[in-house]
Amino acid sequence: MSLPTLNPTNGNLKSDRDHLLSGHVGSPPGLNRRKLGKRRHLCEIRPMKPVVSIDPEIMGGTPCFAGTRVPVQTLLDYIEAGDSIDEFLDGFPSVSRERVVAYLEESKRLILEQAAHACAA
């Protein structure tokens, strides 16, 4: 679990989740970050492209696996229905297993981080 970092522009604390949702990719806040305009990338893995992309011109801004038109909600719906990751991948071959695993790992990390902060409060 990582601790919130100091935002160098205004001195406020900024968590990893805030950093992921800020539209910046790459290194922590304040280090080599770049704005992506209307597009935001979440859950970046390296050296691969971002895992999830939000683009108003693709599926109306619904979070999708980057480079596809497959909403991440579809994966969650499959899992909720008791289907396997393999069944999801069979139905959506444009999404790689690596991206699914990276998405689930990042989601798990954020949930555990949020739970730890809630317990500490």
Coordinates of N, CA, C and O in Angstrom, one line a residue:
M1 N 0.9 -1.2 0.0 CA 0.0 0.0 0.0 C 0.9 1.2 0.0 O 1.9 1.3 0.7
S2 N 0.6 2.2 -0.8 CA 1.3 3.4 -0.8 C 0.6 4.5 -0.1 O -0.6 4.5 -0.1
L3 N 1.3 5.4 0.4 CA 0.7 6.6 1.1 C 0.5 7.7 0.1 O 1.0 7.8 -0.9
P4 N -0.5 8.6 0.5 CA -0.7 9.7 -0.4 C 0.6 10.5 -0.6 O 1.4 10.6 0.3
T5 N 0.7 11.2 -1.8 CA 1.9 12.0 -2.1 C 1.5 13.4 -2.0 O 0.3 13.8 -2.1
L6 N 2.5 14.3 -2.0 CA 2.3 15.7 -1.9 C 2.2 16.2 -3.4 O 3.1 15.9 -4.2
N7 N 1.1 16.9 -3.7 CA 1.0 17.5 -5.0 C 1.9 18.7 -5.0 O 1.7 19.7 -4.3
P8 N 2.9 18.7 -5.9 CA 3.9 19.8 -5.9 C 3.3 21.2 -6.4 O 3.9 22.2 -6.1
T9 N 2.2 21.2 -7.1 CA 1.6 22.4 -7.6 C 0.9 23.2 -6.5 O 0.9 24.4 -6.5
N10 N 0.2 22.5 -5.6 CA -0.6 23.2 -4.6 C -0.3 22.8 -3.2 O -0.9 23.3 -2.3
G11 N 0.5 21.8 -3.0 CA 0.9 21.3 -1.6 C -0.1 20.4 -1.0 O 0.0 20.0 0.2
N12 N -1.2 20.1 -1.7 CA -2.2 19.2 -1.1 C -1.8 17.7 -1.3 O -1.0 17.4 -2.1
L13 N -2.3 16.9 -0.4 CA -2.1 15.5 -0.5 C -2.9 14.9 -1.6 O -4.0 15.3 -1.8
K14 N -2.3 14.0 -2.3 CA -2.9 13.4 -3.5 C -2.7 11.9 -3.4 O -1.5 11.5 -3.4
S15 N -3.7 11.1 -3.4 CA -3.5 9.6 -3.4 C -3.2 9.1 -4.8 O -3.4 9.7 -5.8
D16 N -2.8 7.8 -4.8 CA -2.6 7.1 -6.1 C -3.9 7.1 -6.9 O -3.8 7.3 -8.1
R17 N -5.0 6.9 -6.3 CA -6.3 6.9 -7.0 C -6.5 8.3 -7.7 O -6.9 8.3 -8.9
D18 N -6.3 9.3 -6.9 CA -6.4 10.7 -7.5 C -5.5 10.8 -8.7 O -5.8 11.4 -9.7
H19 N -4.3 10.3 -8.5 CA -3.3 10.4 -9.6 C -3.7 9.7 -10.8 O -3.7 10.2 -11.9
L20 N -4.3 8.5 -10.6 CA -4.7 7.7 -11.8 C -5.9 8.4 -12.5 O -6.0 8.4 -13.7
L21 N -6.8 9.0 -11.7 CA -7.9 9.7 -12.3 C -7.7 11.1 -12.8 O -8.5 11.7 -13.4
S22 N -6.5 11.6 -12.6 CA -6.1 13.0 -12.9 C -5.9 13.2 -14.4 O -5.7 14.3 -14.9
G23 N -5.8 12.1 -15.2 CA -5.5 12.2 -16.6 C -4.0 12.2 -16.9 O -3.6 12.5 -18.0
H24 N -3.2 12.0 -15.9 CA -1.7 11.9 -16.1 C -1.3 10.5 -16.1 O -1.9 9.6 -15.3
V25 N -0.3 10.2 -16.8 CA 0.2 8.8 -16.9 C 1.7 8.8 -16.5 O 2.4 9.8 -16.6
G26 N 2.2 7.7 -16.2 CA 3.7 7.6 -16.0 C 4.0 7.7 -14.5 O 3.4 7.1 -13.7
S27 N 5.0 8.6 -14.3 CA 5.6 8.7 -12.9 C 4.6 9.4 -12.0 O 3.6 9.9 -12.4
P28 N 5.0 9.4 -10.7 CA 4.1 10.0 -9.7 C 3.9 11.5 -10.0 O 4.6 12.1 -10.8
P29 N 2.9 12.1 -9.3 CA 2.6 13.5 -9.5 C 3.8 14.4 -9.4 O 4.6 14.2 -8.5
G30 N 3.9 15.3 -10.4 CA 5.0 16.2 -10.3 C 6.3 15.8 -11.1 O 7.2 16.5 -11.3
L31 N 6.3 14.5 -11.5 CA 7.5 14.0 -12.2 C 7.1 13.5 -13.6 O 6.4 12.6 -13.8
N32 N 7.6 14.2 -14.6 CA 7.5 13.8 -16.0 C 6.0 13.5 -16.4 O 5.7 12.5 -17.0
R33 N 5.1 14.2 -15.9 CA 3.7 13.9 -16.3 C 3.3 14.8 -17.5 O 3.8 15.8 -17.7
R34 N 2.3 14.3 -18.2 CA 1.8 15.0 -19.4 C 0.3 14.9 -19.4 O -0.3 13.9 -19.0
K35 N -0.3 15.9 -19.9 CA -1.8 16.0 -20.0 C -2.2 15.3 -21.2 O -1.5 15.3 -22.2
L36 N -3.4 14.7 -21.2 CA -3.9 13.9 -22.3 C -5.1 14.6 -22.9 O -5.8 14.0 -23.7
G37 N -5.4 15.8 -22.5 CA -6.6 16.5 -23.1 C -7.9 15.8 -22.7 O -8.0 15.5 -21.5
K38 N -8.7 15.6 -23.6 CA -10.0 15.0 -23.4 C -9.9 13.5 -22.9 O -10.8 13.0 -22.3
R39 N -8.9 12.8 -23.3 CA -8.7 11.4 -23.0 C -8.0 11.3 -21.7 O -7.1 12.0 -21.4
R40 N -8.5 10.3 -20.9 CA -7.8 9.9 -19.7 C -7.5 8.4 -19.7 O -8.3 7.7 -20.1
H41 N -6.3 8.1 -19.2 CA -6.0 6.7 -19.2 C -5.8 6.3 -17.7 O -5.2 7.0 -16.9
L42 N -6.4 5.1 -17.4 CA -6.4 4.6 -16.0 C -5.6 3.3 -16.0 O -5.6 2.6 -17.0
C43 N -5.1 3.0 -14.8 CA -4.5 1.7 -14.6 C -3.4 1.3 -15.6 O -3.4 0.3 -16.3
E44 N -2.5 2.2 -15.7 CA -1.4 2.0 -16.6 C -0.5 0.9 -16.2 O -0.2 0.7 -15.0
I45 N -0.1 0.0 -17.1 CA 0.9 -1.0 -16.9 C 2.1 -0.7 -17.8 O 1.9 -0.1 -18.9
R46 N 3.3 -1.1 -17.5 CA 4.4 -0.9 -18.3 C 5.0 -2.2 -18.7 O 5.0 -3.1 -18.0
P47 N 5.6 -2.3 -19.9 CA 5.8 -1.3 -20.9 C 4.6 -1.2 -21.9 O 4.6 -0.5 -22.9
M48 N 3.5 -1.9 -21.5 CA 2.3 -1.9 -22.4 C 1.6 -0.5 -22.3 O 1.8 0.3 -21.4
K49 N 0.7 -0.3 -23.2 CA -0.2 0.9 -23.2 C -1.1 0.8 -22.0 O -1.2 -0.2 -21.3
P50 N -1.8 2.0 -21.7 CA -2.7 2.0 -20.6 C -3.7 0.9 -20.8 O -4.1 0.5 -21.9
V51 N -4.2 0.4 -19.6 CA -5.2 -0.7 -19.6 C -6.6 -0.2 -19.9 O -7.3 -0.8 -20.7
V52 N -7.0 0.9 -19.3 CA -8.3 1.4 -19.5 C -8.3 2.8 -20.0 O -7.4 3.6 -19.6
S53 N -9.2 3.1 -20.9 CA -9.2 4.5 -21.5 C -10.6 5.0 -21.5 O -11.6 4.3 -21.6
I54 N -10.7 6.3 -21.2 CA -12.0 7.0 -21.2 C -11.9 8.1 -22.3 O -11.0 9.0 -22.2
D55 N -12.7 8.0 -23.3 CA -12.6 8.9 -24.4 C -14.1 9.2 -24.8 O -14.9 8.3 -25.1
P56 N -14.5 10.5 -24.8 CA -15.8 10.9 -25.1 C -16.3 10.4 -26.5 O -17.5 10.2 -26.7
E57 N -15.4 10.2 -27.4 CA -15.7 9.7 -28.7 C -15.8 8.2 -28.9 O -16.2 7.7 -29.9
I58 N -15.5 7.5 -27.8 CA -15.6 6.0 -27.9 C -16.6 5.6 -26.8 O -16.3 5.8 -25.6
M59 N -17.7 5.0 -27.2 CA -18.7 4.5 -26.3 C -19.2 5.6 -25.3 O -19.5 5.3 -24.2
G60 N -19.2 6.8 -25.8 CA -19.8 7.9 -25.0 C -19.0 8.2 -23.7 O -19.5 8.7 -22.8
G61 N -17.7 7.9 -23.7 CA -16.9 8.1 -22.5 C -16.9 7.0 -21.5 O -16.4 7.1 -20.4
T62 N -17.6 5.9 -21.8 CA -17.6 4.7 -20.9 C -16.2 4.2 -20.8 O -15.5 4.0 -21.8
P63 N -15.7 3.9 -19.6 CA -14.4 3.3 -19.4 C -14.3 2.0 -20.2 O -15.1 1.0 -20.0
C64 N -13.4 1.9 -21.2 CA -13.2 0.7 -22.0 C -11.7 0.2 -21.9 O -10.8 1.0 -21.5
F65 N -11.5 -1.0 -22.2 CA -10.2 -1.5 -22.3 C -9.5 -0.7 -23.5 O -10.1 -0.6 -24.5
A66 N -8.3 -0.1 -23.2 CA -7.7 0.7 -24.2 C -7.5 0.1 -25.5 O -7.2 -1.1 -25.6
G67 N -7.8 0.8 -26.6 CA -7.6 0.3 -27.9 C -8.8 -0.6 -28.4 O -8.8 -1.1 -29.5
T68 N -9.8 -0.6 -27.6 CA -11.0 -1.4 -27.9 C -12.3 -0.6 -27.6 O -12.2 0.5 -27.1
R69 N -13.4 -1.2 -28.0 CA -14.7 -0.6 -27.6 C -15.4 -1.5 -26.6 O -16.6 -1.5 -26.5
V70 N -14.6 -2.3 -25.8 CA -15.1 -3.2 -24.8 C -15.1 -2.5 -23.5 O -14.1 -2.3 -22.9
P71 N -16.3 -2.2 -22.9 CA -16.4 -1.6 -21.6 C -15.8 -2.5 -20.5 O -16.1 -3.7 -20.5
V72 N -15.1 -2.0 -19.5 CA -14.6 -2.8 -18.4 C -15.8 -3.4 -17.6 O -15.7 -4.4 -17.0
Q73 N -16.9 -2.7 -17.7 CA -18.1 -3.2 -17.0 C -18.5 -4.5 -17.5 O -19.1 -5.4 -16.7
T74 N -18.3 -4.8 -18.8 CA -18.6 -6.1 -19.3 C -17.8 -7.2 -18.7 O -18.4 -8.3 -18.4
L75 N -16.6 -7.0 -18.4 CA -15.8 -8.0 -17.7 C -16.4 -8.2 -16.3 O -16.5 -9.4 -15.8
L76 N -16.7 -7.1 -15.6 CA -17.3 -7.3 -14.3 C -18.6 -8.0 -14.3 O -18.9 -8.8 -13.4
D77 N -19.4 -7.8 -15.3 CA -20.7 -8.5 -15.5 C -20.5 -10.0 -15.7 O -21.2 -10.8 -15.2
Y78 N -19.5 -10.3 -16.5 CA -19.1 -11.7 -16.7 C -18.8 -12.4 -15.4 O -19.2 -13.5 -15.1
I79 N -17.9 -11.7 -14.6 CA -17.4 -12.3 -13.4 C -18.6 -12.4 -12.4 O -18.7 -13.4 -11.7
E80 N -19.4 -11.4 -12.3 CA -20.6 -11.4 -11.4 C -21.5 -12.6 -11.8 O -22.1 -13.2 -10.9
A81 N -21.6 -12.9 -13.1 CA -22.5 -14.0 -13.5 C -21.9 -15.3 -13.3 O -22.5 -16.4 -13.6
G82 N -20.6 -15.4 -12.8 CA -20.0 -16.7 -12.6 C -19.2 -17.2 -13.8 O -18.7 -18.3 -13.7
D83 N -19.0 -16.4 -14.8 CA -18.3 -16.8 -16.0 C -16.8 -16.6 -15.7 O -16.4 -15.8 -14.8
S84 N -16.0 -17.3 -16.4 CA -14.5 -17.3 -16.2 C -13.9 -16.2 -17.1 O -14.5 -15.7 -18.0
I85 N -12.7 -15.8 -16.8 CA -11.9 -14.9 -17.6 C -11.8 -15.4 -19.0 O -11.9 -14.7 -20.0
D86 N -11.6 -16.8 -19.1 CA -11.4 -17.4 -20.4 C -12.7 -17.2 -21.3 O -12.6 -16.9 -22.5
E87 N -13.9 -17.3 -20.6 CA -15.1 -17.1 -21.3 C -15.2 -15.7 -21.8 O -15.7 -15.4 -22.9
F88 N -14.8 -14.7 -21.0 CA -14.8 -13.3 -21.4 C -13.9 -13.1 -22.5 O -14.3 -12.5 -23.5
L89 N -12.7 -13.6 -22.5 CA -11.7 -13.5 -23.5 C -12.2 -14.1 -24.8 O -11.9 -13.6 -25.9
D90 N -12.9 -15.2 -24.7 CA -13.4 -15.9 -25.9 C -14.5 -14.9 -26.6 O -14.5 -14.9 -27.8
G91 N -15.2 -14.2 -25.8 CA -16.2 -13.4 -26.4 C -15.7 -12.0 -26.9 O -16.3 -11.3 -27.7
F92 N -14.5 -11.6 -26.3 CA -13.9 -10.3 -26.7 C -12.5 -10.5 -27.0 O -11.6 -10.1 -26.2
P93 N -12.1 -11.1 -28.1 CA -10.7 -11.4 -28.5 C -9.8 -10.1 -28.6 O -8.6 -10.3 -28.6
S94 N -10.4 -8.9 -28.7 CA -9.6 -7.7 -28.8 C -9.0 -7.3 -27.5 O -8.1 -6.5 -27.4
V95 N -9.4 -8.0 -26.4 CA -8.9 -7.7 -25.1 C -7.9 -8.8 -24.7 O -8.3 -10.0 -24.8
S96 N -6.7 -8.5 -24.3 CA -5.7 -9.5 -24.0 C -5.9 -9.9 -22.5 O -6.4 -9.2 -21.7
R97 N -5.4 -11.1 -22.2 CA -5.4 -11.6 -20.9 C -4.6 -10.7 -20.0 O -4.9 -10.4 -18.8
E98 N -3.5 -10.2 -20.5 CA -2.6 -9.4 -19.7 C -3.3 -8.1 -19.3 O -3.2 -7.7 -18.2
R99 N -4.1 -7.5 -20.2 CA -4.9 -6.3 -19.8 C -6.0 -6.7 -18.8 O -6.2 -5.9 -17.8
V100 N -6.6 -7.8 -18.9 CA -7.6 -8.2 -17.9 C -7.0 -8.4 -16.5 O -7.5 -7.8 -15.5
V101 N -5.9 -9.1 -16.5 CA -5.2 -9.3 -15.2 C -4.7 -8.0 -14.6 O -4.8 -7.7 -13.4
A102 N -4.1 -7.1 -15.5 CA -3.6 -5.8 -15.0 C -4.8 -5.0 -14.4 O -4.6 -4.3 -13.4
Y103 N -5.9 -5.0 -15.1 CA -7.1 -4.3 -14.6 C -7.6 -4.8 -13.2 O -7.8 -4.1 -12.3
L104 N -7.7 -6.1 -13.1 CA -8.1 -6.7 -11.9 C -7.1 -6.5 -10.7 O -7.5 -6.2 -9.6
E105 N -5.8 -6.5 -11.0 CA -4.8 -6.3 -10.0 C -4.8 -4.8 -9.5 O -4.7 -4.5 -8.3
E106 N -5.0 -3.9 -10.5 CA -5.1 -2.5 -10.1 C -6.4 -2.2 -9.3 O -6.4 -1.5 -8.3
S107 N -7.5 -2.8 -9.7 CA -8.7 -2.7 -9.0 C -8.6 -3.2 -7.6 O -9.0 -2.6 -6.6
K108 N -7.9 -4.3 -7.4 CA -7.7 -4.9 -6.1 C -6.9 -4.0 -5.2 O -7.2 -3.7 -4.1
R109 N -5.8 -3.4 -5.8 CA -4.9 -2.6 -5.1 C -5.7 -1.3 -4.6 O -5.6 -0.9 -3.4
L110 N -6.5 -0.7 -5.4 CA -7.3 0.4 -5.1 C -8.3 0.1 -4.0 O -8.5 0.9 -3.1
I111 N -9.0 -1.0 -4.1 CA -9.9 -1.4 -3.1 C -9.3 -1.6 -1.7 O -9.8 -1.2 -0.7
L112 N -8.1 -2.3 -1.7 CA -7.4 -2.6 -0.5 C -6.9 -1.3 0.1 O -6.9 -1.1 1.4
E113 N -6.4 -0.4 -0.7 CA -5.9 0.9 -0.2 C -7.1 1.7 0.4 O -7.0 2.3 1.5
Q114 N -8.2 1.7 -0.3 CA -9.4 2.4 0.3 C -9.8 1.8 1.6 O -10.2 2.5 2.5
A115 N -9.8 0.5 1.7 CA -10.2 -0.2 2.9 C -9.3 0.2 4.1 O -9.7 0.4 5.2
A116 N -8.0 0.2 3.7 CA -7.0 0.5 4.8 C -7.1 2.0 5.3 O -7.0 2.2 6.5
H117 N -7.4 2.9 4.3 CA -7.7 4.3 4.7 C -8.9 4.4 5.6 O -9.0 5.2 6.5
A118 N -10.0 3.6 5.2 CA -11.2 3.7 6.0 C -11.0 3.2 7.4 O -11.6 3.7 8.4
C119 N -10.2 2.1 7.6 CA -9.9 1.5 8.9 C -9.1 2.5 9.7 O -9.2 2.5 10.9
A120 N -8.2 3.2 9.0 CA -7.3 4.1 9.8 C -8.0 5.4 10.2 O -7.6 6.1 11.2
A121 N -9.1 5.7 9.6 CA -9.9 7.0 9.9 C -10.7 6.8 11.2 O -11.0 5.9 11.8

